[in-house]
mmCIF file of C-alpha atoms in Angstrom:
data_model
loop_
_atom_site.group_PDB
_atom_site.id
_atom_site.type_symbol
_atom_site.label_atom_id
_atom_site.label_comp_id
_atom_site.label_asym_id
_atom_site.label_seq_id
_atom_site.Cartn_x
_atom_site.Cartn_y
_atom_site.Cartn_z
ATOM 1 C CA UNK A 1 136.560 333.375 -99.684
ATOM 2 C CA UNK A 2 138.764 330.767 -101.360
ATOM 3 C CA UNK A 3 140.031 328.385 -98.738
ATOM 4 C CA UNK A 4 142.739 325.643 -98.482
ATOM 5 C CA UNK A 5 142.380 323.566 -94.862
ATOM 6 C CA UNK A 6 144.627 321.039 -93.847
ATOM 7 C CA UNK A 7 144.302 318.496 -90.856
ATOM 8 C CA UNK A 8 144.988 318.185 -88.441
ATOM 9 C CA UNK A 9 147.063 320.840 -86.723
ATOM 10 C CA UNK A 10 149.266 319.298 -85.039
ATOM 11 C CA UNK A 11 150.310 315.468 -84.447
ATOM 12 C CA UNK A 12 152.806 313.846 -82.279
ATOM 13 C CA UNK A 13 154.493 310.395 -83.376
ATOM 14 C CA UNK A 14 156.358 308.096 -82.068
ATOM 15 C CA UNK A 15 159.774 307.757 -84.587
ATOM 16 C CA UNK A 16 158.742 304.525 -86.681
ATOM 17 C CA UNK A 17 154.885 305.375 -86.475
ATOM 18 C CA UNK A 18 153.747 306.517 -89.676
ATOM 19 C CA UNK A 19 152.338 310.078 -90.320
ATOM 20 C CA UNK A 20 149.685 311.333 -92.786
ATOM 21 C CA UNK A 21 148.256 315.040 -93.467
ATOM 22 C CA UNK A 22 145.042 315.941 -95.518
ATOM 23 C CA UNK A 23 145.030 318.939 -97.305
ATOM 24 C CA UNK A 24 141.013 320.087 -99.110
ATOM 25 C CA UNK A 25 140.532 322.986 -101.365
ATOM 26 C CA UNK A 26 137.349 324.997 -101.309
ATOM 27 C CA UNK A 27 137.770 325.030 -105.039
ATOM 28 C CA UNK A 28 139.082 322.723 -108.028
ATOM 29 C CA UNK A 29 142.737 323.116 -107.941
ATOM 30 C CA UNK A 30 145.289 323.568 -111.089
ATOM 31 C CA UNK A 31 148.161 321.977 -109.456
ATOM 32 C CA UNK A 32 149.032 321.767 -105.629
ATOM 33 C CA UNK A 33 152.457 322.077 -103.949
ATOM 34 C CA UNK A 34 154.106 320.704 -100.449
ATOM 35 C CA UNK A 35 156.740 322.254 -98.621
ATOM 36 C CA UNK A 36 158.255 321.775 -95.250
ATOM 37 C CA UNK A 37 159.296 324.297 -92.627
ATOM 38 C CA UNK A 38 162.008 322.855 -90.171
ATOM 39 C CA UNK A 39 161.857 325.107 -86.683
ATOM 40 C CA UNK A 40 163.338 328.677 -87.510
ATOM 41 C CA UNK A 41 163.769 327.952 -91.136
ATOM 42 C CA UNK A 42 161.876 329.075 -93.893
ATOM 43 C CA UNK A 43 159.363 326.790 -96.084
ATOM 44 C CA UNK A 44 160.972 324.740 -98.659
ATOM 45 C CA UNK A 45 159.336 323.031 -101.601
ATOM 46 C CA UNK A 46 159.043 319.372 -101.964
ATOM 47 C CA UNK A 47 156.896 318.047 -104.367
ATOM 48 C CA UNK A 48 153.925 319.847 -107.505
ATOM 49 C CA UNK A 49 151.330 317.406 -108.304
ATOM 50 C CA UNK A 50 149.120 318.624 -111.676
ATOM 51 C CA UNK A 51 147.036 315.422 -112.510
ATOM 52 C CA UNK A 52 143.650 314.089 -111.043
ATOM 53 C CA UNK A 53 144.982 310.729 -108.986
ATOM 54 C CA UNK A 54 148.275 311.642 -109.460
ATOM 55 C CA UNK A 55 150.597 309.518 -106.619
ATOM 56 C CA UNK A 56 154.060 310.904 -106.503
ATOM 57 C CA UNK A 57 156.790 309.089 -104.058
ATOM 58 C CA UNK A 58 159.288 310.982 -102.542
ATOM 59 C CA UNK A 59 161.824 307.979 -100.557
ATOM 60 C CA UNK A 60 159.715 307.229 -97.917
ATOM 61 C CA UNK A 61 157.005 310.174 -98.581
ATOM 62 C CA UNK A 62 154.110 309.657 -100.583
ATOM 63 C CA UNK A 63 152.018 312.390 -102.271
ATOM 64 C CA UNK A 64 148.572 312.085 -103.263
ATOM 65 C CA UNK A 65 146.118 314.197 -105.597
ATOM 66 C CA UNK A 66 142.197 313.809 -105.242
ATOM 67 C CA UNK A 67 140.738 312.118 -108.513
ATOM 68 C CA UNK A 68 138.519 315.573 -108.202
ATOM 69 C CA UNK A 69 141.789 317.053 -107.452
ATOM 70 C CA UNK A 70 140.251 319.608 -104.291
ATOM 71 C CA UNK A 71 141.755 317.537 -102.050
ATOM 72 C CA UNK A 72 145.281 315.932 -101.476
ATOM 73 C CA UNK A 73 147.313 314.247 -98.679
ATOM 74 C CA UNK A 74 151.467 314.003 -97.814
ATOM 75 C CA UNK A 75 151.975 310.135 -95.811
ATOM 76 C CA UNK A 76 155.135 309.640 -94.114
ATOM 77 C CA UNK A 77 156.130 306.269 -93.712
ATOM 78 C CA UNK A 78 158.441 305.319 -90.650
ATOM 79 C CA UNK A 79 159.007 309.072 -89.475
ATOM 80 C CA UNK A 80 162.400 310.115 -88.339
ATOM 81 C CA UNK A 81 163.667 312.828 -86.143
ATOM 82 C CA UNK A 82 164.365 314.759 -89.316
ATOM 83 C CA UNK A 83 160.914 314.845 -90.663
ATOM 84 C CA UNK A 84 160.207 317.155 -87.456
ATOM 85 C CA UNK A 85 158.453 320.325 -89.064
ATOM 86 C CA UNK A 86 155.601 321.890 -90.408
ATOM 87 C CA UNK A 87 154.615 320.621 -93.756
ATOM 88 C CA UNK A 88 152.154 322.888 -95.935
ATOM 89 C CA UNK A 89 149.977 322.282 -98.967
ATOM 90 C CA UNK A 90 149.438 325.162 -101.758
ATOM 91 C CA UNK A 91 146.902 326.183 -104.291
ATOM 92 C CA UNK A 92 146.433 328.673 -106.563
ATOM 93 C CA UNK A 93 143.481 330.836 -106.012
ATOM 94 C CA UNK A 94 141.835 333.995 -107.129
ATOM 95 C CA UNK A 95 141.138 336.460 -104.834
ATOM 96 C CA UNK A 96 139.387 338.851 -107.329
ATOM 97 C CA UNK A 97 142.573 340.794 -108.021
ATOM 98 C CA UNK A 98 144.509 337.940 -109.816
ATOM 99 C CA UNK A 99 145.510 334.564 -108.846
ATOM 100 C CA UNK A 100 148.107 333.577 -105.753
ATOM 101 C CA UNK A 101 149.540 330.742 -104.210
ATOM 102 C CA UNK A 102 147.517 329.821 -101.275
ATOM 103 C CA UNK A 103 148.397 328.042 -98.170
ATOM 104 C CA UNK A 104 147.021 326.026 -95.882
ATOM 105 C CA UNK A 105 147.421 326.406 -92.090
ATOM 106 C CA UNK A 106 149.682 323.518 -91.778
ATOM 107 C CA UNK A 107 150.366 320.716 -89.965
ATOM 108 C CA UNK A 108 153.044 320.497 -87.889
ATOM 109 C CA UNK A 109 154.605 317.397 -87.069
ATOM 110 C CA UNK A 110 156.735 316.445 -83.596
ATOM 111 C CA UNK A 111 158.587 313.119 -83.607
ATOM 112 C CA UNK A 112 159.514 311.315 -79.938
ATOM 113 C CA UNK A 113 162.801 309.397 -80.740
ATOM 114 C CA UNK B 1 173.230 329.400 -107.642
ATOM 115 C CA UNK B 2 172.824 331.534 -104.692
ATOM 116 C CA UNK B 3 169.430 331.255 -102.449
ATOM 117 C CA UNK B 4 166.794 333.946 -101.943
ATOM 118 C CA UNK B 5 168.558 336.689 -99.721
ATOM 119 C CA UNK B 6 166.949 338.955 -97.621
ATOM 120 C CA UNK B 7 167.797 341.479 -95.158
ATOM 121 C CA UNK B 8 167.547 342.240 -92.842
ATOM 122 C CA UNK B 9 166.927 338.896 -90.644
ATOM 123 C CA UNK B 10 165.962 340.488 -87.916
ATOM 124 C CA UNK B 11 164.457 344.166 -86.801
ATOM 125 C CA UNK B 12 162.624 345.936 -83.757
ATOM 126 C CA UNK B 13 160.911 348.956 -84.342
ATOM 127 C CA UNK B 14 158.276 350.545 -82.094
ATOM 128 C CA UNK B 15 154.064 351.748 -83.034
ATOM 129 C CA UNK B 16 153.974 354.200 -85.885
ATOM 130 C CA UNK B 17 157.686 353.697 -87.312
ATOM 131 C CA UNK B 18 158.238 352.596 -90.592
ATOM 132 C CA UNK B 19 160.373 350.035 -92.062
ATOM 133 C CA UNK B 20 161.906 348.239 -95.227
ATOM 134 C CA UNK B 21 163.117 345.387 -96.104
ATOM 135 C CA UNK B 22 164.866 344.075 -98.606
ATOM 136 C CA UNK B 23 164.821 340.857 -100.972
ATOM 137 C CA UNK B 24 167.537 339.841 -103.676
ATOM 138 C CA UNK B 25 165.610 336.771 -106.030
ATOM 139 C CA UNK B 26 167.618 333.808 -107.199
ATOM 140 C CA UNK B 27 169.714 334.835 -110.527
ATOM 141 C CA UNK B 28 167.225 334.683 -113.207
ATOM 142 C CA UNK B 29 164.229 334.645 -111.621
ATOM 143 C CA UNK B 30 161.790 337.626 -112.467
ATOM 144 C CA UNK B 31 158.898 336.748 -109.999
ATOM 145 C CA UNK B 32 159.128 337.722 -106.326
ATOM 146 C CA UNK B 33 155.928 337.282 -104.082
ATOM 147 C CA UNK B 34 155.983 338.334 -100.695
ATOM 148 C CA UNK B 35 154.674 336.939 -97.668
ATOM 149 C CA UNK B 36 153.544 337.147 -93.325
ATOM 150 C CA UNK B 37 153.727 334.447 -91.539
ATOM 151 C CA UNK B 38 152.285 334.735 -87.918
ATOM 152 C CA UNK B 39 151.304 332.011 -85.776
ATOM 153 C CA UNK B 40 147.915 332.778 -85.583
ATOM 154 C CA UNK B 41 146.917 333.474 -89.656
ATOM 155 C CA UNK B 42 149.636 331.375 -90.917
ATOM 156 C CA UNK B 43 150.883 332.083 -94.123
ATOM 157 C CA UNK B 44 149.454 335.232 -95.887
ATOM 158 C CA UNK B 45 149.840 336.656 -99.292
ATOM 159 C CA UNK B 46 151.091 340.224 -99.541
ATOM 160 C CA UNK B 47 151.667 340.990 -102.825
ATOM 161 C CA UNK B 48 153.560 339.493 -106.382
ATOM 162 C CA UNK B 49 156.192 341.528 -108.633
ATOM 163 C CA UNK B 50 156.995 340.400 -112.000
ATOM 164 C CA UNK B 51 159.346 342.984 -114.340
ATOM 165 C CA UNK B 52 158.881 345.509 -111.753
ATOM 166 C CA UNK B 53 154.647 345.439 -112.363
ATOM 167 C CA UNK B 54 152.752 344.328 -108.923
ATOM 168 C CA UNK B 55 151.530 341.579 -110.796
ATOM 169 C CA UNK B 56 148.544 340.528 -107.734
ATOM 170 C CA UNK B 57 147.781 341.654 -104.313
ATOM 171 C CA UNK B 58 146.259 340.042 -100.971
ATOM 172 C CA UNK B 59 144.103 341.423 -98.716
ATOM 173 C CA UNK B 60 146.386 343.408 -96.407
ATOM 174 C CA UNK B 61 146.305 347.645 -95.772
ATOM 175 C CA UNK B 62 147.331 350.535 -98.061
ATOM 176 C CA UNK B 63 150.383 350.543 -94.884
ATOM 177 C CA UNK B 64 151.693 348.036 -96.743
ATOM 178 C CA UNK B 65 153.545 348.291 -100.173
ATOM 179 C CA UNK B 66 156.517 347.258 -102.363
ATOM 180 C CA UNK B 67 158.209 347.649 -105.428
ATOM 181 C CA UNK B 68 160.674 345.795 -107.865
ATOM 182 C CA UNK B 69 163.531 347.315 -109.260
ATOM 183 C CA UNK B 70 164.607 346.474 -112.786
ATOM 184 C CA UNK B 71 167.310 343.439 -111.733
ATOM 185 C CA UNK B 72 164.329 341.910 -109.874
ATOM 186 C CA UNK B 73 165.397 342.717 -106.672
ATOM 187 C CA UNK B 74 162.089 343.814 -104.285
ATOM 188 C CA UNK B 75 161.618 346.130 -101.154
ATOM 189 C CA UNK B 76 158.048 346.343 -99.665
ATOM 190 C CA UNK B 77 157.508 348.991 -96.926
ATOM 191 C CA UNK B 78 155.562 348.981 -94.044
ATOM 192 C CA UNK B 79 154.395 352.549 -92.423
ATOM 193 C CA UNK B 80 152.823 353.193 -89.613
ATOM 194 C CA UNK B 81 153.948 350.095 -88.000
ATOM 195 C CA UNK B 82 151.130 349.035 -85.639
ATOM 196 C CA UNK B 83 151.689 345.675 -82.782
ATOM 197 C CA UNK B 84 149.866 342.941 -84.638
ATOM 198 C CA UNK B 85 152.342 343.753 -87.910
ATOM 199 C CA UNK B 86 155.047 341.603 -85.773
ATOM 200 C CA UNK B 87 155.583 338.287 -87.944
ATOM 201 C CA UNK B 88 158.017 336.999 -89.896
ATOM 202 C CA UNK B 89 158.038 338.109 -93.478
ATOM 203 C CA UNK B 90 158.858 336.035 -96.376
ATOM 204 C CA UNK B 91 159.816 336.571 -99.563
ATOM 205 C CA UNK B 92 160.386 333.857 -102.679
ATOM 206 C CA UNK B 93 161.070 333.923 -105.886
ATOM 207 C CA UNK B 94 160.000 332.440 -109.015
ATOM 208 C CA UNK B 95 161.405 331.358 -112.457
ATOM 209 C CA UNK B 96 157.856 331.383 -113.899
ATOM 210 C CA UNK B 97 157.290 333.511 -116.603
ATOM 211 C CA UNK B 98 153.411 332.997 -115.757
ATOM 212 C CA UNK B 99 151.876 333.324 -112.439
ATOM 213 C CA UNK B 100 154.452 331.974 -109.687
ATOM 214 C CA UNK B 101 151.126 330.131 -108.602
ATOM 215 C CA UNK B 102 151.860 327.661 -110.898
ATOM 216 C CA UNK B 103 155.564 327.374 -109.949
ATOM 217 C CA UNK B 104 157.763 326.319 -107.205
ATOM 218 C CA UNK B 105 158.662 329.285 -105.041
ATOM 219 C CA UNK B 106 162.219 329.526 -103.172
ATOM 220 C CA UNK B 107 161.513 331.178 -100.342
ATOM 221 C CA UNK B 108 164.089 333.239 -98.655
ATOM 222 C CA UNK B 109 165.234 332.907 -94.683
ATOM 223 C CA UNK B 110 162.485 335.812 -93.558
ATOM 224 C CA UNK B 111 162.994 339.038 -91.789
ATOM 225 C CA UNK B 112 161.324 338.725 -88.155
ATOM 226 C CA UNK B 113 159.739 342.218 -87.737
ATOM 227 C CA UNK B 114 159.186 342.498 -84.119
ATOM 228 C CA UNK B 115 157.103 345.973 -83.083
ATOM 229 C CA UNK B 116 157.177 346.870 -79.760
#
């Protein structure tokens, strides 16, 4: 079936290292979303990117959109304690019975101040 | 504007119960998609309302239902509870009058269903 992966799983930093997450669609995607889960919260969007190439900047988060736009990636520059969490790309995707938002498995993110 | 509410936030039931929960959309928003989250399958789509019509459906058993009620608040229902249904279930709304796949979804804080 339809498929959104994201890499890797999990990654520690050190606070001040930079962070990146890559996020690849099985199929051509309309749009795709971020969000960010904080431990025992619930996900919370952050950015929709629609165009091929499409760079969005977010303070010191940059969003990216593949020029073929089935792939995209979320850097972090200079983490902080605060970007601890589990960040998540999303997709739409047809599953036969209609389209949905699809996500992938995540990548959560642990910060060492 | 008030969040996504839904109750309750947390609930133990045992094998073979069933059990209900609740979601109140932000004002103005018709769309409410439902969601498990477990560690192990991540997120999963259950199912989408829009104007109280189940607009899509993931891939999930006939145990598992809902409905939408004509101010856009949604229940879904889960019968015959069974272990691996513990998760935490999310629901989020959407002011898309289209899909809410094209849309930002506010997610609520989750009901953790825990079946012992």
């Amino acid at each position: 079936g339809q498929q959104v992966m994201q890499i890797p799983q999990y990654q520690h930093v050190q606070e001040g290292e930079d962070f990146t997450t890559y996020c690849n669609s099985s199929t051509t995607l309309s749009n795709i979303q971020w969000y960010k889960q904080r431990p025992g919260g619930h996900p919370v969007f952050l950015i929709q990117l629609v165009k091929s190439g499409e760079v969005k900047k977010q303070k010191r988060l940059t969003f990216q959109f593949g020029e073929a736009k089935k792939n995209s990636s979320l850097h972090i520059t200079a983490t902080q304690t605060t970007d601890v969490g589990t960040y998540f790309c999303a997709g739409p995707m047809n599953n036969n019975a209609g389209n949905m938002l699809t996500f992938g498995g995540g990548t959560r993110l642990m910060v060492k101040p | 504007k008030a969040g996504v509410t839904q109750t309750p936030r947390y609930l133990i039931k045992t094998r073979g119960q069933q059990v209900t929960l609740s979601c109140s959309p932000i004002s103005g928003h018709r769309s409410v998609s439902w969601y498990q989250q477990t560690p192990g399958q991540g997120l999963q789509f259950l199912f989408e309302y829009f104007s109280e019509t189940q607009r899509n459906k993931g891939n999930f058993p006939g145990r598992f239902s809902g409905r939408q009620f004509s101010n856009s608040r949604s229940e879904m229902n889960v019968s015959t509870l069974e272990l691996g249904d513990s998760a935490l279930y999310l629901c989020a709304s959407s002011g898309a009058k289209g899909g809410s796949y094209n849309s930002p979804l506010h997610f609520g804080n989750g009901t953790r269903l825990t079946v012992t």
